[in-house]
Tab-separated table of N, CA and C in Angstrom:
chain	number	residue	atom	x	y	z
A	1	MET	N	0.844	-1.170	0.000
A	1	MET	CA	0.000	0.000	0.000
A	1	MET	C	0.890	1.234	0.000
A	2	SER	N	0.651	2.111	-0.924
A	2	SER	CA	1.477	3.293	-1.074
A	2	SER	C	0.928	4.416	-0.214
A	3	THR	N	1.809	5.047	0.545
A	3	THR	CA	1.386	6.165	1.391
A	3	THR	C	1.130	7.406	0.560
A	4	ASP	N	1.728	7.496	-0.616
A	4	ASP	CA	1.508	8.647	-1.485
A	4	ASP	C	0.059	8.714	-1.968
A	5	ALA	N	-0.561	7.587	-2.167
A	5	ALA	CA	-1.945	7.557	-2.637
A	5	ALA	C	-2.906	8.063	-1.568
A	6	ASN	N	-2.549	7.890	-0.283
A	6	ASN	CA	-3.409	8.306	0.822
A	6	ASN	C	-3.150	9.751	1.259
A	7	ARG	N	-2.133	10.342	0.738
A	7	ARG	CA	-1.734	11.680	1.145
A	7	ARG	C	-2.641	12.722	0.492
A	8	VAL	N	-3.132	13.655	1.296
A	8	VAL	CA	-3.970	14.736	0.786
A	8	VAL	C	-3.090	15.959	0.647
A	9	GLU	N	-3.119	16.529	-0.518
A	9	GLU	CA	-2.333	17.734	-0.748
A	9	GLU	C	-3.026	18.918	-0.095
A	10	ARG	N	-2.290	19.681	0.660
A	10	ARG	CA	-2.827	20.889	1.275
A	10	ARG	C	-2.236	22.090	0.579
A	11	THR	N	-3.107	22.970	0.218
A	11	THR	CA	-2.627	24.190	-0.419
A	11	THR	C	-2.541	25.272	0.644
A	12	PRO	N	-1.501	26.074	0.568
A	12	PRO	CA	-1.377	27.135	1.565
A	12	PRO	C	-2.507	28.143	1.428
A	13	ALA	N	-2.879	28.727	2.558
A	13	ALA	CA	-3.931	29.747	2.557
A	13	ALA	C	-3.447	30.941	1.741
A	14	PRO	N	-4.363	31.648	1.141
A	14	PRO	CA	-3.969	32.816	0.354
A	14	PRO	C	-3.225	33.833	1.218
A	15	VAL	N	-2.297	34.503	0.613
A	15	VAL	CA	-1.473	35.480	1.328
A	15	VAL	C	-2.331	36.600	1.918
A	16	ALA	N	-3.381	36.994	1.242
A	16	ALA	CA	-4.249	38.068	1.736
A	16	ALA	C	-4.836	37.709	3.092
A	17	ASP	N	-5.245	36.445	3.271
A	17	ASP	CA	-5.789	36.013	4.557
A	17	ASP	C	-4.734	36.095	5.648
A	18	ASP	N	-3.513	35.690	5.309
A	18	ASP	CA	-2.432	35.745	6.295
A	18	ASP	C	-2.139	37.183	6.707
A	19	SER	N	-2.073	38.080	5.749
A	19	SER	CA	-1.755	39.468	6.088
A	19	SER	C	-2.912	40.105	6.853
A	20	GLU	N	-4.139	39.724	6.536
A	20	GLU	CA	-5.294	40.231	7.278
A	20	GLU	C	-5.254	39.734	8.726
A	21	THR	N	-4.889	38.477	8.902
A	21	THR	CA	-4.766	37.910	10.242
A	21	THR	C	-3.680	38.629	11.037
A	22	VAL	N	-2.566	38.900	10.391
A	22	VAL	CA	-1.474	39.607	11.053
A	22	VAL	C	-1.933	40.995	11.489
A	23	VAL	N	-2.636	41.701	10.632
A	23	VAL	CA	-3.137	43.038	10.962
A	23	VAL	C	-4.114	42.953	12.135
A	24	ASP	N	-5.013	41.957	12.095
A	24	ASP	CA	-5.965	41.776	13.190
A	24	ASP	C	-5.243	41.502	14.506
A	25	LEU	N	-4.229	40.668	14.463
A	25	LEU	CA	-3.464	40.351	15.672
A	25	LEU	C	-2.686	41.573	16.177
A	26	GLN	N	-2.149	42.361	15.264
A	26	GLN	CA	-1.446	43.576	15.667
A	26	GLN	C	-2.406	44.554	16.339
A	27	ASP	N	-3.610	44.669	15.806
A	27	ASP	CA	-4.624	45.535	16.412
A	27	ASP	C	-4.974	45.051	17.816
A	28	GLU	N	-5.136	43.747	17.950
A	28	GLU	CA	-5.465	43.182	19.259
A	28	GLU	C	-4.345	43.422	20.257
A	29	VAL	N	-3.108	43.254	19.835
A	29	VAL	CA	-1.957	43.503	20.710
A	29	VAL	C	-1.949	44.961	21.163
A	30	GLU	N	-2.217	45.882	20.258
A	30	GLU	CA	-2.255	47.303	20.622
A	30	GLU	C	-3.369	47.590	21.628
A	31	GLN	N	-4.533	46.962	21.426
A	31	GLN	CA	-5.635	47.144	22.366
A	31	GLN	C	-5.279	46.602	23.739
A	32	LEU	N	-4.619	45.466	23.774
A	32	LEU	CA	-4.202	44.883	25.053
A	32	LEU	C	-3.149	45.748	25.744
A	33	LYS	N	-2.218	46.298	24.973
A	33	LYS	CA	-1.220	47.203	25.549
A	33	LYS	C	-1.905	48.418	26.159
A	34	GLN	N	-2.893	48.976	25.448
A	34	GLN	CA	-3.629	50.139	25.944
A	34	GLN	C	-4.381	49.785	27.227
A	35	ALA	N	-4.978	48.603	27.265
A	35	ALA	CA	-5.717	48.180	28.454
A	35	ALA	C	-4.778	48.026	29.651
A	36	VAL	N	-3.622	47.437	29.436
A	36	VAL	CA	-2.645	47.281	30.524
A	36	VAL	C	-2.167	48.648	31.005
A	37	TRP	N	-1.876	49.546	30.052
A	37	TRP	CA	-1.424	50.887	30.413
A	37	TRP	C	-2.507	51.614	31.211
A	38	SER	N	-3.757	51.538	30.757
A	38	SER	CA	-4.862	52.203	31.442
A	38	SER	C	-5.031	51.647	32.845
A	39	HIS	N	-4.958	50.329	32.973
A	39	HIS	CA	-5.113	49.696	34.286
A	39	HIS	C	-3.995	50.150	35.230
A	40	ALA	N	-2.781	50.194	34.733
A	40	ALA	CA	-1.651	50.635	35.562
A	40	ALA	C	-1.831	52.087	35.988
A	41	THR	N	-2.308	52.925	35.086
A	41	THR	CA	-2.519	54.333	35.392
A	41	THR	C	-3.602	54.491	36.451
A	42	VAL	N	-4.679	53.732	36.332
A	42	VAL	CA	-5.749	53.789	37.335
A	42	VAL	C	-5.202	53.333	38.689
A	43	ASP	N	-4.422	52.271	38.706
A	43	ASP	CA	-3.829	51.801	39.961
A	43	ASP	C	-2.931	52.863	40.588
A	44	GLN	N	-2.150	53.550	39.771
A	44	GLN	CA	-1.289	54.617	40.288
A	44	GLN	C	-2.123	55.758	40.858
A	45	ALA	N	-3.202	56.119	40.167
A	45	ALA	CA	-4.074	57.191	40.651
A	45	ALA	C	-4.741	56.790	41.961
A	46	ILE	N	-5.126	55.543	42.092
A	46	ILE	CA	-5.683	55.063	43.359
A	46	ILE	C	-4.653	55.262	44.465
A	47	GLY	N	-3.389	54.975	44.168
A	47	GLY	CA	-2.327	55.182	45.156
A	47	GLY	C	-2.198	56.639	45.571
A	48	VAL	N	-2.303	57.548	44.603
A	48	VAL	CA	-2.237	58.977	44.918
A	48	VAL	C	-3.400	59.359	45.828
A	49	VAL	N	-4.587	58.895	45.495
A	49	VAL	CA	-5.775	59.234	46.285
A	49	VAL	C	-5.696	58.596	47.676
A	50	ILE	N	-5.180	57.385	47.774
A	50	ILE	CA	-4.991	56.742	49.085
A	50	ILE	C	-4.088	57.606	49.962
A	51	ALA	N	-2.962	58.018	49.394
A	51	ALA	CA	-2.001	58.819	50.159
A	51	ALA	C	-2.574	60.185	50.510
A	52	LEU	N	-3.241	60.792	49.572
A	52	LEU	CA	-3.790	62.126	49.777
A	52	LEU	C	-4.911	62.130	50.807
A	53	GLY	N	-5.824	61.198	50.673
A	53	GLY	CA	-7.011	61.207	51.528
A	53	GLY	C	-6.961	60.250	52.694
A	54	GLN	N	-5.864	59.505	52.825
A	54	GLN	CA	-5.743	58.482	53.860
A	54	GLN	C	-6.957	57.553	53.834
A	55	LEU	N	-7.228	57.044	52.639
A	55	LEU	CA	-8.383	56.190	52.403
A	55	LEU	C	-7.951	54.760	52.142
A	56	SER	N	-8.916	53.869	52.196
A	56	SER	CA	-8.672	52.484	51.785
A	56	SER	C	-8.632	52.437	50.256
A	57	PRO	N	-8.069	51.379	49.699
A	57	PRO	CA	-8.085	51.254	48.237
A	57	PRO	C	-9.501	51.277	47.651
A	58	ASP	N	-10.452	50.640	48.310
A	58	ASP	CA	-11.830	50.645	47.803
A	58	ASP	C	-12.421	52.046	47.826
A	59	ASP	N	-12.168	52.791	48.894
A	59	ASP	CA	-12.681	54.158	48.965
A	59	ASP	C	-12.006	55.055	47.930
A	60	ALA	N	-10.720	54.842	47.712
A	60	ALA	CA	-10.006	55.625	46.699
A	60	ALA	C	-10.565	55.322	45.310
A	61	TRP	N	-10.879	54.062	45.049
A	61	TRP	CA	-11.504	53.688	43.781
A	61	TRP	C	-12.840	54.409	43.626
A	62	ASP	N	-13.636	54.434	44.707
A	62	ASP	CA	-14.930	55.120	44.657
A	62	ASP	C	-14.751	56.600	44.337
A	63	VAL	N	-13.745	57.224	44.927
A	63	VAL	CA	-13.475	58.643	44.669
A	63	VAL	C	-13.158	58.847	43.193
A	64	LEU	N	-12.263	58.039	42.637
A	64	LEU	CA	-11.906	58.168	41.221
A	64	LEU	C	-13.122	57.978	40.326
A	65	ARG	N	-13.913	56.967	40.620
A	65	ARG	CA	-15.090	56.679	39.815
A	65	ARG	C	-16.083	57.842	39.871
A	66	GLU	N	-16.298	58.375	41.053
A	66	GLU	CA	-17.230	59.495	41.199
A	66	GLU	C	-16.716	60.750	40.488
A	67	VAL	N	-15.426	61.022	40.618
A	67	VAL	CA	-14.859	62.185	39.921
A	67	VAL	C	-15.042	62.017	38.419
A	68	SER	N	-14.792	60.833	37.925
A	68	SER	CA	-14.953	60.554	36.501
A	68	SER	C	-16.392	60.788	36.059
A	69	MET	N	-17.335	60.220	36.797
A	69	MET	CA	-18.741	60.349	36.413
A	69	MET	C	-19.231	61.789	36.525
A	70	ARG	N	-18.868	62.454	37.587
A	70	ARG	CA	-19.412	63.794	37.842
A	70	ARG	C	-18.773	64.881	36.974
A	71	THR	N	-17.601	64.596	36.429
A	71	THR	CA	-16.972	65.556	35.516
A	71	THR	C	-17.126	65.128	34.058
A	72	ASN	N	-17.786	63.993	33.858
A	72	ASN	CA	-17.986	63.453	32.508
A	72	ASN	C	-16.647	63.298	31.780
A	73	THR	N	-15.686	62.726	32.501
A	73	THR	CA	-14.335	62.501	31.980
A	73	THR	C	-14.023	61.020	32.113
A	74	LYS	N	-13.474	60.436	31.074
A	74	LYS	CA	-13.142	59.009	31.138
A	74	LYS	C	-12.231	58.725	32.322
A	75	LEU	N	-12.459	57.574	32.938
A	75	LEU	CA	-11.693	57.191	34.119
A	75	LEU	C	-10.194	57.194	33.846
A	76	ARG	N	-9.795	56.690	32.692
A	76	ARG	CA	-8.351	56.649	32.396
A	76	ARG	C	-7.778	58.058	32.274
A	77	ASP	N	-8.585	59.004	31.768
A	77	ASP	CA	-8.121	60.391	31.653
A	77	ASP	C	-8.033	61.060	33.015
A	78	VAL	N	-9.033	60.829	33.867
A	78	VAL	CA	-8.979	61.347	35.240
A	78	VAL	C	-7.744	60.787	35.935
A	79	SER	N	-7.535	59.495	35.783
A	79	SER	CA	-6.398	58.836	36.434
A	79	SER	C	-5.076	59.412	35.958
A	80	GLN	N	-4.950	59.593	34.639
A	80	GLN	CA	-3.708	60.154	34.095
A	80	GLN	C	-3.461	61.557	34.646
A	81	GLN	N	-4.519	62.360	34.714
A	81	GLN	CA	-4.358	63.720	35.228
A	81	GLN	C	-3.987	63.729	36.709
A	82	ILE	N	-4.538	62.809	37.475
A	82	ILE	CA	-4.211	62.745	38.905
A	82	ILE	C	-2.776	62.280	39.102
A	83	VAL	N	-2.339	61.314	38.316
A	83	VAL	CA	-0.943	60.859	38.409
A	83	VAL	C	-0.002	62.004	38.026
A	84	THR	N	-0.318	62.718	36.968
A	84	THR	CA	0.496	63.866	36.550
A	84	THR	C	0.482	64.943	37.631
A	85	TRP	N	-0.671	65.187	38.225
A	85	TRP	CA	-0.809	66.158	39.305
A	85	TRP	C	0.096	65.793	40.488
A	86	GLY	N	0.212	64.505	40.769
A	86	GLY	CA	1.100	64.057	41.845
A	86	GLY	C	2.552	64.444	41.599
A	87	ARG	N	2.943	64.556	40.331
A	87	ARG	CA	4.315	64.937	39.966
A	87	ARG	C	4.475	66.437	39.801
A	88	THR	N	3.461	67.081	39.220
A	88	THR	CA	3.628	68.485	38.812
A	88	THR	C	2.870	69.482	39.671
A	89	GLY	N	1.873	69.010	40.406
A	89	GLY	CA	1.036	69.917	41.183
A	89	GLY	C	-0.026	70.617	40.351
A	90	GLN	N	-0.152	70.256	39.075
A	90	GLN	CA	-1.125	70.895	38.190
A	90	GLN	C	-2.283	69.933	37.909
A	91	LEU	N	-3.500	70.451	38.149
A	91	LEU	CA	-4.702	69.674	37.906
A	91	LEU	C	-5.794	70.621	37.436
A	92	ALA	N	-6.554	70.222	36.437
A	92	ALA	CA	-7.646	71.052	35.915
A	92	ALA	C	-8.582	71.436	37.062
A	93	ASP	N	-9.051	72.680	37.046
A	93	ASP	CA	-9.881	73.203	38.131
A	93	ASP	C	-11.107	72.331	38.404
A	94	GLU	N	-11.805	71.921	37.344
A	94	GLU	CA	-13.010	71.111	37.529
A	94	GLU	C	-12.688	69.793	38.234
A	95	LEU	N	-11.612	69.147	37.820
A	95	LEU	CA	-11.224	67.889	38.461
A	95	LEU	C	-10.782	68.128	39.902
A	96	ARG	N	-10.039	69.199	40.133
A	96	ARG	CA	-9.572	69.509	41.488
A	96	ARG	C	-10.764	69.724	42.424
A	97	ARG	N	-11.739	70.523	41.982
A	97	ARG	CA	-12.920	70.788	42.813
A	97	ARG	C	-13.668	69.503	43.141
A	98	GLU	N	-13.889	68.680	42.116
A	98	GLU	CA	-14.643	67.440	42.353
A	98	GLU	C	-13.838	66.462	43.193
A	99	LEU	N	-12.550	66.394	42.971
A	99	LEU	CA	-11.699	65.526	43.793
A	99	LEU	C	-11.761	65.961	45.251
A	100	GLU	N	-11.669	67.260	45.489
A	100	GLU	CA	-11.758	67.768	46.865
A	100	GLU	C	-13.116	67.440	47.485
A	101	ARG	N	-14.196	67.590	46.712
A	101	ARG	CA	-15.538	67.262	47.212
A	101	ARG	C	-15.637	65.796	47.590
A	102	GLN	N	-15.163	64.945	46.690
A	102	GLN	CA	-15.269	63.509	46.944
A	102	GLN	C	-14.379	63.067	48.104
A	103	LEU	N	-13.190	63.622	48.191
A	103	LEU	CA	-12.306	63.294	49.318
A	103	LEU	C	-12.940	63.732	50.630
A	104	GLY	N	-13.485	64.947	50.652
A	104	GLY	CA	-14.132	65.438	51.864
A	104	GLY	C	-15.296	64.559	52.277
A	105	GLN	N	-16.076	64.142	51.302
A	105	GLN	CA	-17.224	63.285	51.595
A	105	GLN	C	-16.767	61.922	52.111
A	106	GLN	N	-15.788	61.343	51.473
A	106	GLN	CA	-15.280	60.035	51.910
A	106	GLN	C	-14.714	60.114	53.318
A	107	GLN	N	-14.004	61.178	53.602
A	107	GLN	CA	-13.378	61.317	54.918
A	107	GLN	C	-14.416	61.572	56.003
A	108	SER	N	-15.525	62.240	55.648
A	108	SER	CA	-16.521	62.554	56.674
A	108	SER	C	-17.470	61.393	56.964
A	109	ASN	N	-17.901	60.676	55.919
A	109	ASN	CA	-18.826	59.578	56.211
A	109	ASN	C	-18.717	58.364	55.300
A	110	GLY	N	-17.797	58.380	54.375
A	110	GLY	CA	-17.553	57.196	53.555
A	110	GLY	C	-18.497	57.002	52.385
A	111	THR	N	-19.305	58.008	52.033
A	111	THR	CA	-20.180	57.872	50.876
A	111	THR	C	-19.872	58.969	49.868
A	112	PRO	N	-20.096	58.712	48.575
A	112	PRO	CA	-19.828	59.713	47.562
A	112	PRO	C	-20.694	60.948	47.741
A	113	ALA	N	-20.124	62.114	47.417
A	113	ALA	CA	-20.868	63.367	47.508
A	113	ALA	C	-21.837	63.458	46.350
A	114	ASP	N	-23.059	63.932	46.624
A	114	ASP	CA	-24.045	64.154	45.566
A	114	ASP	C	-23.663	65.390	44.768
A	115	GLY	N	-23.930	65.327	43.472
A	115	GLY	CA	-23.699	66.488	42.621
A	115	GLY	C	-24.760	67.529	42.888
A	116	GLU	N	-24.371	68.694	43.330
A	116	GLU	CA	-25.325	69.758	43.637
A	116	GLU	C	-25.037	70.967	42.832
């Protein structure tokens, strides 16, 4: 019995499919890098808020989330600005005001401040 007779010839996939797959994978890698960077930035901002407000990590997370929602600013952008503020002392007025409100509320009773 000849093994050549039982062998199925496989043709390579078209090059266009391979290059499309590579592009898709490169896009996915970039998205994952962005997600890791964003997560690290949020973690750093939580650290700044913990140190600033003498809060627990969960309370610091709540402060960041509330500042983000109440200023209509993406969490990663709020986090980046807070991390930068920790280095430079510069923070947008709207974020500074809301951060101060939320920190004050957390320190006084542990609940987010209502937007008034």
